[in-house]
Tab-separated table of C-alpha atoms and ligand atoms in Angstrom:
chain	number	residue	atom	x	y	z
A	4	MET	CA	95.328	-1.007	77.383
A	5	SER	CA	96.953	-2.510	80.430
A	6	ALA	CA	99.517	-0.435	82.368
A	7	LYS	CA	103.221	-1.190	82.438
A	8	ILE	CA	103.976	-2.575	85.867
A	9	ILE	CA	106.784	-0.753	87.671
A	10	LYS	CA	108.467	-3.697	89.358
A	11	GLY	CA	110.146	-2.191	92.389
A	12	LYS	CA	111.460	-5.558	93.431
A	13	GLU	CA	113.405	-5.910	90.172
A	14	VAL	CA	114.656	-2.321	90.210
A	15	ALA	CA	115.775	-2.795	93.819
A	16	ALA	CA	117.625	-6.010	92.895
A	17	GLU	CA	119.434	-4.237	90.011
A	18	MET	CA	120.406	-1.341	92.246
A	19	ARG	CA	121.618	-3.651	95.004
A	20	ALA	CA	123.776	-5.601	92.533
A	21	ALA	CA	125.380	-2.331	91.364
A	22	LEU	CA	125.870	-1.201	94.979
A	23	LYS	CA	127.513	-4.525	95.826
A	24	GLU	CA	130.106	-3.923	93.108
A	25	GLU	CA	130.629	-0.367	94.288
A	26	VAL	CA	131.140	-1.511	97.891
A	27	ALA	CA	133.714	-4.077	96.709
A	28	SER	CA	135.656	-1.416	94.805
A	29	LEU	CA	135.489	0.990	97.760
A	30	LYS	CA	136.910	-1.735	99.990
A	31	GLU	CA	139.859	-2.074	97.610
A	32	LYS	CA	140.544	1.606	98.315
A	33	GLY	CA	140.360	0.958	102.062
A	34	ILE	CA	136.841	2.331	102.483
A	35	SER	CA	134.411	-0.065	104.153
A	36	PRO	CA	130.908	1.462	104.326
A	37	GLY	CA	129.342	0.969	107.761
A	38	LEU	CA	125.811	1.413	109.083
A	39	SER	CA	124.836	1.430	112.754
A	40	VAL	CA	121.216	0.876	113.701
A	41	ILE	CA	119.987	1.599	117.214
A	42	LEU	CA	117.036	-0.508	118.319
A	43	ILE	CA	115.313	0.356	121.580
A	44	GLY	CA	112.952	-2.072	123.289
A	45	ASP	CA	111.281	-5.151	121.866
A	46	ASN	CA	108.640	-3.891	119.414
A	47	PRO	CA	108.249	-6.884	117.031
A	48	ALA	CA	107.714	-4.709	113.922
A	49	SER	CA	110.842	-2.659	114.712
A	50	GLN	CA	112.817	-5.846	115.317
A	51	SER	CA	111.824	-7.251	111.950
A	52	TYR	CA	112.593	-3.950	110.093
A	53	VAL	CA	116.023	-3.814	111.722
A	54	LYS	CA	116.683	-7.448	110.849
A	55	ALA	CA	115.757	-6.791	107.204
A	56	LYS	CA	118.081	-3.763	107.081
A	57	ALA	CA	120.981	-5.723	108.606
A	58	ARG	CA	120.423	-8.602	106.158
A	59	ALA	CA	120.350	-6.218	103.187
A	60	CYS	CA	123.634	-4.628	104.355
A	61	GLU	CA	125.258	-8.027	104.690
A	62	GLU	CA	124.148	-9.032	101.173
A	63	ILE	CA	125.989	-6.153	99.552
A	64	GLY	CA	129.008	-6.033	101.881
A	65	ILE	CA	128.097	-3.040	104.067
A	66	VAL	CA	129.307	-3.587	107.633
A	67	SER	CA	126.261	-3.265	109.841
A	68	GLU	CA	125.917	-3.155	113.582
A	69	VAL	CA	122.657	-3.383	115.501
A	70	ILE	CA	122.898	-1.711	118.894
A	71	LYS	CA	120.101	-3.097	121.075
A	72	ARG	CA	119.135	-1.294	124.250
A	73	ASP	CA	116.222	-2.002	126.542
A	74	ALA	CA	113.192	0.288	126.703
A	75	GLY	CA	114.385	1.667	130.061
A	76	ILE	CA	117.352	3.493	128.496
A	77	THR	CA	117.441	7.178	129.447
A	78	GLU	CA	117.489	9.921	126.829
A	79	GLU	CA	120.977	10.958	128.042
A	80	GLU	CA	122.286	7.423	127.555
A	81	LEU	CA	120.819	7.256	124.062
A	82	LEU	CA	122.264	10.664	123.130
A	83	ALA	CA	125.675	9.537	124.427
A	84	GLU	CA	125.415	6.442	122.220
A	85	ILE	CA	124.716	8.653	119.203
A	86	ASP	CA	127.663	10.926	120.086
A	87	ARG	CA	129.904	7.862	120.143
A	88	LEU	CA	128.693	6.797	116.669
A	89	ASN	CA	129.034	10.360	115.336
A	90	GLU	CA	132.713	10.249	116.358
A	91	ASN	CA	133.409	6.752	115.016
A	92	PRO	CA	135.146	7.005	111.603
A	93	ASN	CA	134.060	3.468	110.686
A	94	VAL	CA	130.382	4.430	110.919
A	95	HIS	CA	129.012	6.272	107.887
A	96	GLY	CA	125.310	5.911	108.521
A	97	ILE	CA	123.350	6.103	111.779
A	98	LEU	CA	119.737	5.111	112.033
A	99	VAL	CA	117.532	5.135	115.113
A	100	GLN	CA	114.611	2.791	114.577
A	101	LEU	CA	111.324	4.510	115.386
A	102	PRO	CA	109.081	4.599	117.360
A	103	LEU	CA	110.994	5.370	120.554
A	104	PRO	CA	109.650	4.808	124.079
A	105	LYS	CA	107.430	7.673	125.246
A	106	HIS	CA	109.918	9.067	127.808
A	107	ILE	CA	112.444	9.799	125.039
A	108	ASN	CA	112.141	12.963	122.949
A	109	GLU	CA	112.293	11.737	119.353
A	110	LYS	CA	113.210	15.174	117.991
A	111	GLU	CA	116.183	15.546	120.347
A	112	VAL	CA	117.424	12.130	119.314
A	113	LEU	CA	117.100	12.630	115.556
A	114	ASN	CA	118.670	16.098	115.833
A	115	ARG	CA	121.716	14.610	117.560
A	116	ILE	CA	122.679	12.430	114.564
A	117	SER	CA	125.471	14.001	112.534
A	118	VAL	CA	123.974	15.442	109.319
A	119	GLN	CA	126.720	13.693	107.305
A	120	LYS	CA	125.609	10.327	108.732
A	121	ASP	CA	121.852	10.999	108.558
A	122	VAL	CA	121.072	8.165	106.118
A	123	ASP	CA	117.340	8.333	106.929
A	124	GLY	CA	117.281	11.988	105.839
A	125	PHE	CA	115.130	13.010	108.835
A	126	HIS	CA	117.510	15.561	110.418
A	127	PRO	CA	116.064	19.112	110.198
A	128	VAL	CA	119.206	20.267	108.359
A	129	SER	CA	118.749	17.483	105.784
A	130	VAL	CA	115.103	18.514	105.424
A	131	GLY	CA	116.118	22.169	105.071
A	132	ASN	CA	118.653	21.291	102.385
A	133	LEU	CA	115.967	19.353	100.557
A	134	VAL	CA	113.647	22.386	100.671
A	135	ILE	CA	116.266	24.772	99.258
A	136	GLY	CA	117.464	22.199	96.734
A	137	ASP	CA	120.967	21.738	98.196
A	138	GLU	CA	122.784	18.439	98.111
A	139	CYS	CA	121.807	16.182	101.020
A	140	LEU	CA	121.007	12.619	101.984
A	141	LEU	CA	117.435	12.075	100.811
A	142	PRO	CA	114.730	10.285	102.819
A	143	CYS	CA	114.625	6.701	101.595
A	144	THR	CA	111.008	6.089	100.542
A	145	PRO	CA	110.594	9.375	98.602
A	146	TYR	CA	114.024	8.886	97.004
A	147	GLY	CA	113.002	5.364	95.976
A	148	ILE	CA	109.780	6.686	94.443
A	149	ILE	CA	111.681	9.186	92.274
A	150	GLU	CA	114.067	6.425	91.149
A	151	LEU	CA	111.114	4.240	90.162
A	152	ILE	CA	109.506	7.012	88.107
A	153	LYS	CA	112.795	7.901	86.408
A	154	ARG	CA	113.563	4.285	85.598
A	155	SER	CA	110.139	3.903	83.969
A	156	GLY	CA	111.681	6.065	81.225
A	157	GLU	CA	109.055	8.797	81.580
A	158	ASP	CA	110.096	12.418	82.046
A	159	ILE	CA	108.865	14.076	85.253
A	160	SER	CA	109.457	17.641	84.034
A	161	GLY	CA	106.293	19.608	83.240
A	162	LYS	CA	103.935	16.883	84.423
A	163	HIS	CA	101.205	17.526	86.967
A	164	ALA	CA	101.990	15.417	90.039
A	165	VAL	CA	99.336	14.943	92.698
A	166	VAL	CA	100.664	13.634	96.016
A	167	ILE	CA	98.088	12.366	98.487
A	168	GLY	CA	99.470	12.559	102.025
A	169	ARG	CA	101.560	15.217	103.768
A	170	SER	CA	103.613	13.270	106.306
A	171	ASN	CA	107.205	14.262	107.006
A	172	ILE	CA	108.493	10.862	105.933
A	173	VAL	CA	106.636	10.410	102.626
A	174	GLY	CA	104.154	13.035	101.408
A	175	LYS	CA	106.052	16.292	101.969
A	176	PRO	CA	109.505	15.086	100.853
A	177	VAL	CA	108.192	13.287	97.758
A	178	ALA	CA	106.323	16.469	96.780
A	179	LEU	CA	109.549	18.480	97.172
A	180	LEU	CA	111.534	15.994	95.107
A	181	LEU	CA	108.924	16.055	92.335
A	182	LEU	CA	109.062	19.859	92.384
A	183	GLN	CA	112.852	19.674	92.121
A	184	GLU	CA	112.339	17.502	89.027
A	185	ASN	CA	110.185	20.322	87.592
A	186	ALA	CA	106.780	18.733	88.048
A	187	THR	CA	103.826	20.963	88.893
A	188	VAL	CA	102.869	19.609	92.299
A	189	THR	CA	99.582	19.467	94.177
A	190	ILE	CA	99.553	18.067	97.730
A	191	ALA	CA	96.275	16.597	98.981
A	192	HIS	CA	95.389	15.467	102.499
A	193	SER	CA	92.444	14.518	104.677
A	194	ARG	CA	90.890	18.015	104.478
A	195	THR	CA	91.151	18.232	100.693
A	196	GLN	CA	87.773	18.758	99.066
A	197	ASP	CA	86.763	16.775	96.010
A	198	LEU	CA	89.914	14.653	95.822
A	199	PRO	CA	88.795	12.827	92.622
A	200	SER	CA	88.714	16.134	90.708
A	201	LEU	CA	92.444	16.461	91.500
A	202	THR	CA	93.483	12.854	90.959
A	203	LYS	CA	91.768	12.888	87.544
A	204	GLN	CA	94.188	15.669	86.495
A	205	ALA	CA	97.296	13.847	87.703
A	206	ASP	CA	99.909	12.756	85.152
A	207	ILE	CA	101.754	11.365	88.177
A	208	LEU	CA	99.682	10.193	91.132
A	209	VAL	CA	101.476	9.296	94.371
A	210	SER	CA	99.227	7.940	97.100
A	211	ALA	CA	100.685	7.754	100.630
A	212	VAL	CA	97.647	7.400	102.857
A	213	GLY	CA	97.325	3.842	104.145
A	214	ASN	CA	93.666	3.446	103.223
A	215	PRO	CA	93.219	0.182	101.289
A	216	ARG	CA	91.868	0.511	97.722
A	217	PHE	CA	90.521	4.027	98.210
A	218	ILE	CA	91.782	5.220	94.816
A	219	LYS	CA	89.362	3.873	92.234
A	220	ALA	CA	90.080	3.330	88.550
A	221	GLU	CA	87.611	6.043	87.563
A	222	ASP	CA	89.594	8.603	89.608
A	223	ILE	CA	92.758	8.020	87.568
A	224	LYS	CA	93.703	9.941	84.423
A	225	PRO	CA	94.172	7.486	81.526
A	226	GLY	CA	97.890	6.863	80.973
A	227	ALA	CA	98.960	8.278	84.372
A	228	ILE	CA	101.958	7.054	86.356
A	229	VAL	CA	100.466	5.674	89.562
A	230	ILE	CA	102.744	5.161	92.569
A	231	ASP	CA	101.111	3.358	95.473
A	232	VAL	CA	102.952	3.865	98.763
A	233	GLY	CA	100.118	2.588	100.962
A	234	ASN	CA	100.727	-0.425	103.136
A	235	GLY	CA	97.301	-1.489	104.304
A	236	THR	CA	95.899	-4.938	104.907
A	237	ASP	CA	92.731	-6.580	103.664
A	238	GLU	CA	90.241	-8.630	105.665
A	239	ASN	CA	92.609	-11.647	105.499
A	240	GLY	CA	95.637	-9.676	106.686
A	241	LYS	CA	97.099	-9.560	103.145
A	242	LEU	CA	99.203	-6.488	102.312
A	243	ILE	CA	97.386	-4.128	99.938
A	244	GLY	CA	97.892	-0.606	98.737
A	245	ASP	CA	95.790	2.562	98.486
A	246	VAL	CA	94.928	1.887	94.851
A	247	ASP	CA	92.329	-0.555	93.577
A	248	TYR	CA	95.133	-2.219	91.619
A	249	GLU	CA	93.340	-4.713	89.357
A	250	ALA	CA	90.946	-2.095	87.948
A	251	ALA	CA	93.476	0.771	88.020
A	252	LYS	CA	96.001	-1.079	85.896
A	253	GLU	CA	93.513	-1.057	83.026
A	254	VAL	CA	93.497	2.778	83.080
A	255	ALA	CA	96.984	3.846	84.203
A	256	GLY	CA	100.019	3.994	81.918
A	257	TYR	CA	102.366	2.776	84.671
A	258	ILE	CA	101.555	1.400	88.097
A	259	THR	CA	103.420	0.021	91.118
A	260	PRO	CA	102.047	-3.153	92.717
A	261	VAL	CA	101.734	-3.707	96.470
A	262	PRO	CA	103.709	-5.662	97.557
A	263	GLY	CA	106.731	-5.489	95.247
A	264	GLY	CA	106.535	-1.812	94.238
A	265	VAL	CA	107.711	1.010	96.485
A	266	GLY	CA	108.419	-1.231	99.492
A	267	PRO	CA	111.644	-2.915	98.253
A	268	MET	CA	113.068	0.479	97.258
A	269	THR	CA	113.108	1.902	100.785
A	270	ILE	CA	115.877	-0.316	102.168
A	271	THR	CA	117.710	-0.106	98.842
A	272	MET	CA	117.910	3.676	99.129
A	273	LEU	CA	119.155	3.285	102.707
A	274	LEU	CA	122.001	1.141	101.355
A	275	ASN	CA	122.585	3.718	98.628
A	276	ASN	CA	122.708	6.555	101.194
A	277	THR	CA	125.183	4.643	103.367
A	278	VAL	CA	127.501	4.114	100.392
A	279	GLU	CA	127.158	7.792	99.353
A	280	SER	CA	127.893	8.907	102.895
A	281	ALA	CA	130.970	6.619	103.113
A	282	LYS	CA	132.301	8.095	99.871
A	283	LYS	CA	131.759	11.660	101.022
A	284	LEU	CA	133.258	11.123	104.477
A	285	ASN	CA	136.328	9.554	102.818
A	286	SER	CA	136.643	11.946	99.903
A	287	HIS	CA	140.199	12.807	101.099
A	288	LYS	CA	141.354	9.222	100.379
B	512	NAP	P1	100.619	9.142	107.808
B	512	NAP	O1	101.634	9.912	108.544
B	512	NAP	O2	99.505	8.462	108.522
B	512	NAP	O3	99.990	10.111	106.695
B	512	NAP	C1	98.863	9.765	105.957
B	512	NAP	C2	98.436	10.961	105.150
B	512	NAP	O4	97.247	10.610	104.451
B	512	NAP	C3	98.105	12.197	105.994
B	512	NAP	O5	98.731	13.333	105.444
B	512	NAP	C4	96.584	12.302	105.910
B	512	NAP	O6	96.101	13.625	105.921
B	512	NAP	C5	96.329	11.689	104.566
B	512	NAP	N1	94.963	11.176	104.472
B	512	NAP	C6	94.309	10.379	105.334
B	512	NAP	N2	93.058	10.123	104.894
B	512	NAP	C7	92.919	10.782	103.729
B	512	NAP	C8	91.880	10.923	102.803
B	512	NAP	N3	90.691	10.329	102.978
B	512	NAP	N4	92.077	11.667	101.699
B	512	NAP	C9	93.259	12.284	101.477
B	512	NAP	N5	94.311	12.178	102.340
B	512	NAP	C10	94.144	11.444	103.440
B	512	NAP	O7	101.283	8.001	106.931
B	512	NAP	P2	102.728	7.879	106.255
B	512	NAP	O8	103.718	7.547	107.300
B	512	NAP	O9	102.972	8.997	105.325
B	512	NAP	O10	102.474	6.552	105.394
B	512	NAP	C11	101.449	6.485	104.429
B	512	NAP	C12	101.300	5.057	103.966
B	512	NAP	O11	102.514	4.662	103.333
B	512	NAP	C13	101.072	4.035	105.068
B	512	NAP	O12	100.254	3.001	104.592
B	512	NAP	C14	102.459	3.502	105.357
B	512	NAP	O13	102.446	2.193	105.894
B	512	NAP	C15	103.030	3.502	103.961
B	512	NAP	N6	104.512	3.584	103.915
B	512	NAP	C16	105.121	2.710	103.096
B	512	NAP	C17	106.493	2.763	102.982
B	512	NAP	C18	107.168	1.813	102.079
B	512	NAP	O14	108.365	1.627	102.166
B	512	NAP	N7	106.458	1.194	101.162
B	512	NAP	C19	107.233	3.691	103.719
B	512	NAP	C20	106.545	4.597	104.525
B	512	NAP	C21	105.169	4.545	104.622
B	512	NAP	P3	96.238	14.586	107.206
B	512	NAP	O15	97.663	15.069	107.207
B	512	NAP	O16	95.271	15.679	106.931
B	512	NAP	O17	95.905	13.761	108.393
């Protein structure tokens, strides 16, 4: 039987339509959600990510500002810029597009963002809150993955989730979120021995490696929910995921395609976080 395709693009469009309505009703109450993105230097990939984020904000009515600074900016100047945004009541989300030039300490910069405005969810306090299960702004890609699984209609509780990858931006936080949803979680990485023996036990398999088609159909438990976070490219430069999609969809119960699966959810959750942050920072209104 062929898997149900989890269409991230459609879920993202539904969520953005709902957020657009929410932004309009917040504006009627005098609350205008605002996101500021700091872009340093002229890295083409960063420029295109920032452009996509600004466009997505515009589509749903979030006021967005892109602050461009050249690669020669000093760390002090960048920190002062963040302080200014932290103080600005019209800014509810602050995002520093990574990577930063080598002379700037990324940790110092991310730590300077106010936790209340940390819409990327990378601040150590946000991460700490995630670990202890306290309310916080969640990192966008992992948050999007949980939304996709929930919206498939399947219960996460009690399932065995295997997460491949242990990065701070995807693997670790998605594992924590699955644990919070009462899954039994196994985290695999490059030193894991006999990975297929683990993936074959996974009711939920999340692959965040970046190694095109390395998860084969025979390594997937029949009926599993397969979430492919990988963004690799094939020999023709076409975007492809970690999972051998065509074969895997004949075994899995649910599967995300690449492109059109996890990808569109990331910016959507950034929009969601900005709206949540605006509501919280204006809860007195
Ligand atoms: P990363 O920091 O490079 O982490 C990759 C992880 O994969 C590491 O933990 C690594 O293990 C593990 N790994 C590498 N080879 C392995 C193997 N043979 N078997 C098992 N584990 C292996 O990457 P990332 O930032 O988490 O991103 C992962 C992928 O997701 C990339 O393709 C990225 O482009 C994509 N991504 C997509 C989105 C989206 O919105 N769709 C967002 C973020 C990332 P070690 O820790 O032992 O090295």
